[in-house]
PDB file of C-alpha atoms in Angstrom:
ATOM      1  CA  UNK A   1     -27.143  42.244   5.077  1.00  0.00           C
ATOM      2  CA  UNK A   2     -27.062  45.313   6.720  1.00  0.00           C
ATOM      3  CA  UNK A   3     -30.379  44.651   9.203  1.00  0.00           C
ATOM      4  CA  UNK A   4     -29.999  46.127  12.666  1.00  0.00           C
ATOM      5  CA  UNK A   5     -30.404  44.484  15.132  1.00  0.00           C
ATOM      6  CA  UNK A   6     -31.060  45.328  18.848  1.00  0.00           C
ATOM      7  CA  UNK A   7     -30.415  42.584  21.680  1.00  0.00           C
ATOM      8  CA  UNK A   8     -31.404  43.734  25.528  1.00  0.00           C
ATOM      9  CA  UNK A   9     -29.107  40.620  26.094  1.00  0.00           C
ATOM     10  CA  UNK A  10     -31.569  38.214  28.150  1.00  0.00           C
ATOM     11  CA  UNK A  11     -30.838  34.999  28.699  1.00  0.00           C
ATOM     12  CA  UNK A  12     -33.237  31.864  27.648  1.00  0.00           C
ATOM     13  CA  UNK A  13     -32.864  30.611  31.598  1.00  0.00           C
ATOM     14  CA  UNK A  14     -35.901  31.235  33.583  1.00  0.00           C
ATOM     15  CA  UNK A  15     -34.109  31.796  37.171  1.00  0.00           C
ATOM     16  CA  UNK A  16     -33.760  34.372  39.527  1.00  0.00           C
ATOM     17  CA  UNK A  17     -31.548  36.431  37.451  1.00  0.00           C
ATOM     18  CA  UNK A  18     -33.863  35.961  34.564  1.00  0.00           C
ATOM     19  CA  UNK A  19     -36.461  37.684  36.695  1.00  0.00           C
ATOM     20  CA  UNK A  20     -34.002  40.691  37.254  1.00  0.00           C
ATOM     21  CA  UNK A  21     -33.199  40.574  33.421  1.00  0.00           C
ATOM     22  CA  UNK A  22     -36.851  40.842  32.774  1.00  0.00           C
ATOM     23  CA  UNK A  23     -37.270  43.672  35.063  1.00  0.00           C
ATOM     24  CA  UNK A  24     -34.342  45.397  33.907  1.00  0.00           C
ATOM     25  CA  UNK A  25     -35.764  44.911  30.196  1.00  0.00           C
ATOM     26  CA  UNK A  26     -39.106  46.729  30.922  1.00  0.00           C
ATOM     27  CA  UNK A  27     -36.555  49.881  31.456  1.00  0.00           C
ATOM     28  CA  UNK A  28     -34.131  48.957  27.948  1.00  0.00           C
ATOM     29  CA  UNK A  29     -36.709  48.316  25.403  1.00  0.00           C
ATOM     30  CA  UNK A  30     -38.563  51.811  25.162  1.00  0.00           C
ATOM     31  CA  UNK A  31     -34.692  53.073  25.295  1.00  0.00           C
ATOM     32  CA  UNK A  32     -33.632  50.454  22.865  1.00  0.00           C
ATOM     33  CA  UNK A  33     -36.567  51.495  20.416  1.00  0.00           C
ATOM     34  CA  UNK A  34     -37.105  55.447  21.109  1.00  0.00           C
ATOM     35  CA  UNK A  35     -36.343  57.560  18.218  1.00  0.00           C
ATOM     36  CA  UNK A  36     -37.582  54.719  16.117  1.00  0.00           C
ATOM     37  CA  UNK A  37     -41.031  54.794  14.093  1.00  0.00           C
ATOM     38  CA  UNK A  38     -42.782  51.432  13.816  1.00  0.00           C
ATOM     39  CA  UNK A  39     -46.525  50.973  12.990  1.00  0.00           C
ATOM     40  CA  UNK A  40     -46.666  47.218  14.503  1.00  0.00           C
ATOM     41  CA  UNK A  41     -43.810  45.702  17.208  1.00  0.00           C
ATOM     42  CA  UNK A  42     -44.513  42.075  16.794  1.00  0.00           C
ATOM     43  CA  UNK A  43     -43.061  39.504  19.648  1.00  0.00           C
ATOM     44  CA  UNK A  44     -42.627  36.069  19.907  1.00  0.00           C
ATOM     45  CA  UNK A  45     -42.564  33.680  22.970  1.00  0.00           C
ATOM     46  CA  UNK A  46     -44.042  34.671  26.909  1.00  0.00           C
ATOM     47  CA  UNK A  47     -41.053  36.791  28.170  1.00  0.00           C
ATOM     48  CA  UNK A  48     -40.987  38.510  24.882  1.00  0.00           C
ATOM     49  CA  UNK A  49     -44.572  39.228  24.757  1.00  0.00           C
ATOM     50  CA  UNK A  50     -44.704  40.584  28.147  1.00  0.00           C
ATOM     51  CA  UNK A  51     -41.878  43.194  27.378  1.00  0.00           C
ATOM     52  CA  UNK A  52     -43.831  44.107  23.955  1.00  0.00           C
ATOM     53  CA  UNK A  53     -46.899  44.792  25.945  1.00  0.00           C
ATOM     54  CA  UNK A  54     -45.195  47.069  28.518  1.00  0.00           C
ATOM     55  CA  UNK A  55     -42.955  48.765  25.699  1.00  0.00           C
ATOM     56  CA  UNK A  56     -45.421  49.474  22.441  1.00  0.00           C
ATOM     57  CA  UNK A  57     -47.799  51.460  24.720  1.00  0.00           C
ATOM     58  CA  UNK A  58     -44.592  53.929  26.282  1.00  0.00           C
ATOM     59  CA  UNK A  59     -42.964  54.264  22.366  1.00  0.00           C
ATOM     60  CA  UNK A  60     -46.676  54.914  20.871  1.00  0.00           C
ATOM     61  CA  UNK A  61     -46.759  52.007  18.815  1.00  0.00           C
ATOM     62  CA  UNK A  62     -50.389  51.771  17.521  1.00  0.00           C
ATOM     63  CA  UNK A  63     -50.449  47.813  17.139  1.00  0.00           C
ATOM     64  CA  UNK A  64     -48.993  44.954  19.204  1.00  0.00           C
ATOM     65  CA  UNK A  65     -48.763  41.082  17.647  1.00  0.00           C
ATOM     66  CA  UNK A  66     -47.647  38.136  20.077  1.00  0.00           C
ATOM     67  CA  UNK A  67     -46.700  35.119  18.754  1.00  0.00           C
ATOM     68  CA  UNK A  68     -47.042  31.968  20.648  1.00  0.00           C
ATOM     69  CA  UNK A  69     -45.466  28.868  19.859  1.00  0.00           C
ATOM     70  CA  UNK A  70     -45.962  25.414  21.135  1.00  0.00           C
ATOM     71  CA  UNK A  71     -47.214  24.516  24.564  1.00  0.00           C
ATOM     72  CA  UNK A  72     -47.246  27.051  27.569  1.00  0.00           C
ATOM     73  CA  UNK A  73     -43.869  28.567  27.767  1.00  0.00           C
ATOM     74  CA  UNK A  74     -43.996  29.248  31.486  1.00  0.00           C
ATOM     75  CA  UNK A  75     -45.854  27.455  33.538  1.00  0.00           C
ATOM     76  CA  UNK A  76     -45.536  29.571  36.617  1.00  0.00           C
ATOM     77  CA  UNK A  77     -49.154  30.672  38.542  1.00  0.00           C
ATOM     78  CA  UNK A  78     -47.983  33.880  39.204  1.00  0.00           C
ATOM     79  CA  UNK A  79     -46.515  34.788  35.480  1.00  0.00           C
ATOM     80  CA  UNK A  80     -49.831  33.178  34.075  1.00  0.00           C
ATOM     81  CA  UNK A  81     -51.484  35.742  36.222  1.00  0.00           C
ATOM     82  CA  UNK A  82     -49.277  38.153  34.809  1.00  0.00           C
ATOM     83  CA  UNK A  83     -49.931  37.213  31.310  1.00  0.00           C
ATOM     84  CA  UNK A  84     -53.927  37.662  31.739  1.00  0.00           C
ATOM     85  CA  UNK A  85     -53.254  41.037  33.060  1.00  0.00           C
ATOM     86  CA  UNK A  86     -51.719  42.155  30.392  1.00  0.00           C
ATOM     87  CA  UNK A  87     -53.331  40.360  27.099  1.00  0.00           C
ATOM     88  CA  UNK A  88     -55.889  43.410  26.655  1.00  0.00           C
ATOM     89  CA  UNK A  89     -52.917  45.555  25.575  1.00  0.00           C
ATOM     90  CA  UNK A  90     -52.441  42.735  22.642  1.00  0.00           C
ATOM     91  CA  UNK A  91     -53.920  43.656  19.466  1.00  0.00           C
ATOM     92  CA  UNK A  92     -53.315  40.069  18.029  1.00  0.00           C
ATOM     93  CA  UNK A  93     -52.596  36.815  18.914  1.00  0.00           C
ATOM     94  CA  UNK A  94     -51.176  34.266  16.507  1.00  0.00           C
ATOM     95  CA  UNK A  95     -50.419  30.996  17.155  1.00  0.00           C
ATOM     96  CA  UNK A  96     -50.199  27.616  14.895  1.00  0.00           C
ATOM     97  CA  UNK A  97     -53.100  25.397  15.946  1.00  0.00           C
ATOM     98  CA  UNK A  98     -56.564  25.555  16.960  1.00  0.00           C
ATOM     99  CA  UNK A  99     -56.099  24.121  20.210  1.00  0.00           C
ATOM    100  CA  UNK A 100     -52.868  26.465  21.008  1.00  0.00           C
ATOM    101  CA  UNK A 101     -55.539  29.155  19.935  1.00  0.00           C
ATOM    102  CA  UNK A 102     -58.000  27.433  22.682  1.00  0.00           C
ATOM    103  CA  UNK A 103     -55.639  27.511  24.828  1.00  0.00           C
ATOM    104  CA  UNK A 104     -55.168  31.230  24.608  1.00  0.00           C
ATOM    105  CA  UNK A 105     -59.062  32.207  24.885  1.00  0.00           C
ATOM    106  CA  UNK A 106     -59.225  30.110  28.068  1.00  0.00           C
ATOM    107  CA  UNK A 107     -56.084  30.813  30.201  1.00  0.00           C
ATOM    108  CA  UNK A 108     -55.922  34.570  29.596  1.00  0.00           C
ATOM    109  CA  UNK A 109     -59.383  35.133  28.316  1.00  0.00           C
ATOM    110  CA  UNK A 110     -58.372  36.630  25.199  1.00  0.00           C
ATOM    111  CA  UNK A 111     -61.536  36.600  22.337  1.00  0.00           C
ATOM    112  CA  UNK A 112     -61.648  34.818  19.589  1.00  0.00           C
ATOM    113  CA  UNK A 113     -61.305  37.519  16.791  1.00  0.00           C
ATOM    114  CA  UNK A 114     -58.335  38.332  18.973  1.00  0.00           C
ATOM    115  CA  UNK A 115     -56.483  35.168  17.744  1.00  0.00           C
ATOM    116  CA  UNK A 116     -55.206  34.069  14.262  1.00  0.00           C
ATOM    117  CA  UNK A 117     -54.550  30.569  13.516  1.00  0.00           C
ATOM    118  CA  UNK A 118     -51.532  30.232  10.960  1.00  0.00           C
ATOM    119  CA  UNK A 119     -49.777  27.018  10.576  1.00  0.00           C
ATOM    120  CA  UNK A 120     -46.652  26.670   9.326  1.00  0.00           C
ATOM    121  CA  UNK A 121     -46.304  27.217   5.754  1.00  0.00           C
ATOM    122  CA  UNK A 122     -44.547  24.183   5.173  1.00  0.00           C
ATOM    123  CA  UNK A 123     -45.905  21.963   1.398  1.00  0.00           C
ATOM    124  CA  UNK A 124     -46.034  18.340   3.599  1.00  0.00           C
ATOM    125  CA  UNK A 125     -46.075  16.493   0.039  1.00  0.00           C
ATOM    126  CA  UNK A 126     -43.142  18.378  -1.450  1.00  0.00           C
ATOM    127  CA  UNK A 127     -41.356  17.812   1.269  1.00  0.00           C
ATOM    128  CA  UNK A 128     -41.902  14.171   1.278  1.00  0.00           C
ATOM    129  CA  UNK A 129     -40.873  14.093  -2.078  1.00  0.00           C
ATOM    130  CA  UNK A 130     -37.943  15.757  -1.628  1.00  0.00           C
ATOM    131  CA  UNK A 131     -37.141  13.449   1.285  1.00  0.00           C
ATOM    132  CA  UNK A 132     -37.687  10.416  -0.983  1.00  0.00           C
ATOM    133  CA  UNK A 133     -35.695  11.397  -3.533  1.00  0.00           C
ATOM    134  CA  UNK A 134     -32.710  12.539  -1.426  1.00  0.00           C
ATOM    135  CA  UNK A 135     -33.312   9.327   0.710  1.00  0.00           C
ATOM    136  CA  UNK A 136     -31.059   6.847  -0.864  1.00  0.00           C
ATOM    137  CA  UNK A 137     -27.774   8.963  -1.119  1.00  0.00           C
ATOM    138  CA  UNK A 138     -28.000  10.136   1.983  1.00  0.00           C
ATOM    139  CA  UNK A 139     -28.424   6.436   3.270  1.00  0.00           C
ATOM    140  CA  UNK A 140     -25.045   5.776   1.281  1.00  0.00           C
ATOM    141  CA  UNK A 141     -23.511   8.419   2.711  1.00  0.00           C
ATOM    142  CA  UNK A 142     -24.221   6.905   6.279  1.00  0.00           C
ATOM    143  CA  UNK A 143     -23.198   3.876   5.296  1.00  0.00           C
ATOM    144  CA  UNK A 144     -26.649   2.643   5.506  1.00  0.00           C
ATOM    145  CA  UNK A 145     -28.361  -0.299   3.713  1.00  0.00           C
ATOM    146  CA  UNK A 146     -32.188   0.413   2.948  1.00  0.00           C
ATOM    147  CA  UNK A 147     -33.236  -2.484   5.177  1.00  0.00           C
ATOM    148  CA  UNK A 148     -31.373  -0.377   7.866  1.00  0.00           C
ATOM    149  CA  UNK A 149     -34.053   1.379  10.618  1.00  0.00           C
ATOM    150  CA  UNK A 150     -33.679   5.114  11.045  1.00  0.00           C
ATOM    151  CA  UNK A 151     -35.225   7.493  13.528  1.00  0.00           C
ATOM    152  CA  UNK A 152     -34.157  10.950  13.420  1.00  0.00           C
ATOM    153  CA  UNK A 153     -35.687  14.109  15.574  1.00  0.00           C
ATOM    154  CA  UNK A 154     -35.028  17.781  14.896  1.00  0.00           C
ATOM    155  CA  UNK A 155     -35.776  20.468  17.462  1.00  0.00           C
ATOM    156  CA  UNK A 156     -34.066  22.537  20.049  1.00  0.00           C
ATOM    157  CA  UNK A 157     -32.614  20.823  22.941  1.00  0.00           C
ATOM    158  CA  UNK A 158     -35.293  21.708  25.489  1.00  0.00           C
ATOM    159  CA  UNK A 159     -37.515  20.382  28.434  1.00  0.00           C
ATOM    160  CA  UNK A 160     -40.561  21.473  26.574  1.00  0.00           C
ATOM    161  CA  UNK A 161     -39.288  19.001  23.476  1.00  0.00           C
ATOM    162  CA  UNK A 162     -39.382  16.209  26.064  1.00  0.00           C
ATOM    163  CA  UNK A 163     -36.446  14.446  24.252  1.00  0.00           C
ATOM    164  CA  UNK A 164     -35.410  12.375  27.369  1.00  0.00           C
ATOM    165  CA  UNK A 165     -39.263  10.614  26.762  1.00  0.00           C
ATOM    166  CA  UNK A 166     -37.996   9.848  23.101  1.00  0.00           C
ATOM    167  CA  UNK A 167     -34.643   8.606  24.148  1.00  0.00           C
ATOM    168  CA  UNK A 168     -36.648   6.556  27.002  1.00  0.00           C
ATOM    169  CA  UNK A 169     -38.991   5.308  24.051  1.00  0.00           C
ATOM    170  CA  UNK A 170     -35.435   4.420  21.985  1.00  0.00           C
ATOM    171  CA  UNK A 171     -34.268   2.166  24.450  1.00  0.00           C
ATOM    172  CA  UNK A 172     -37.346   0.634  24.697  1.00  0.00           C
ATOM    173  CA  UNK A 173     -37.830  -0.121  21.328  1.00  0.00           C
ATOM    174  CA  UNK A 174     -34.158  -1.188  20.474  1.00  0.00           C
ATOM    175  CA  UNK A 175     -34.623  -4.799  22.227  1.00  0.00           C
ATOM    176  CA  UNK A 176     -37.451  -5.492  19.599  1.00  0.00           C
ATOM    177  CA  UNK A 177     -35.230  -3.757  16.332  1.00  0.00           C
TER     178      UNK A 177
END
């Protein structure tokens, strides 16, 4: 489509070398954005966020948006610490629920005109008609009868989606169904 974009090539692993990728960052993404004009640099996710902070203030970018998504993305003491050091330099913080947005006032102290609450825009209803329509052929499909039990779970395959618990909670329930 034509959309640039730049990668500073980090990995999603948070080891050693993801520590030296994150330092290394710090250095890329002022060079990685320097020559550009932007009036907002909006990040998603803790590592992200971090490297926005440090970079929007060194490529004078007026206004600096972190995203958070989900529970706490790194657990860590010390990069909690690091986190609350930094939030001042945040102009906004948006998350999807009220208690993710709790979350953020009390671990990094951030105030509460600092943080935006914005669920996903997702229409629950037309989605469950679309679902219910699209139900039975996809059931054939399968080679599924309608008295057939399904379960299905999307999401990335991550520690944080605690999928072993729901494959834990499958066996479980498969003696009964």
């Amino acid at each position: 489509l034509g959309i640039e974009v730049l990668s500073l090539g980090m990995r999603e692993s948070a080891d050693w070398l993801s520590v030296l990728e994150f330092t290394m960052g710090i250095h890329r993404l002022p060079r990685l954005l320097r020559g550009r004009r932007f009036a907002i640099l909006h990040s998603f996710l803790y590592r992200a966020n971090l490297l926005g902070r440090f970079a929007a203030g060194r490529c004078g970018i007026e206004k600096q948006v972190a995203s958070f998504r989900g529970t706490l993305e790194e657990p860590k003491r010390w990069m909690v610490a690091l986190d609350r050091r930094t939030a001042a330099g945040t102009d906004i913080f948006c998350t999807l629920s009220e208690s993710r947005a709790r979350d953020l006032r009390e671990r990094l102290g951030v105030a509460g005109e600092k943080v935006a609450v914005i669920p996903n825009g997702i229409d629950l209803a037309a989605a469950d008609r679309a679902l219910a329509a699209a139900r039975p052929a996809a059931r054939e499909r399968l080679g599924l009868s309608p008295a057939d039990f399904v379960v299905a779970t999307v999401g990335r395959l991550h520690r944080e989606k605690n999928l072993d618990l729901l494959l834990e909670a499958f066996q479980a329930f498969a003696g009964d169904h």
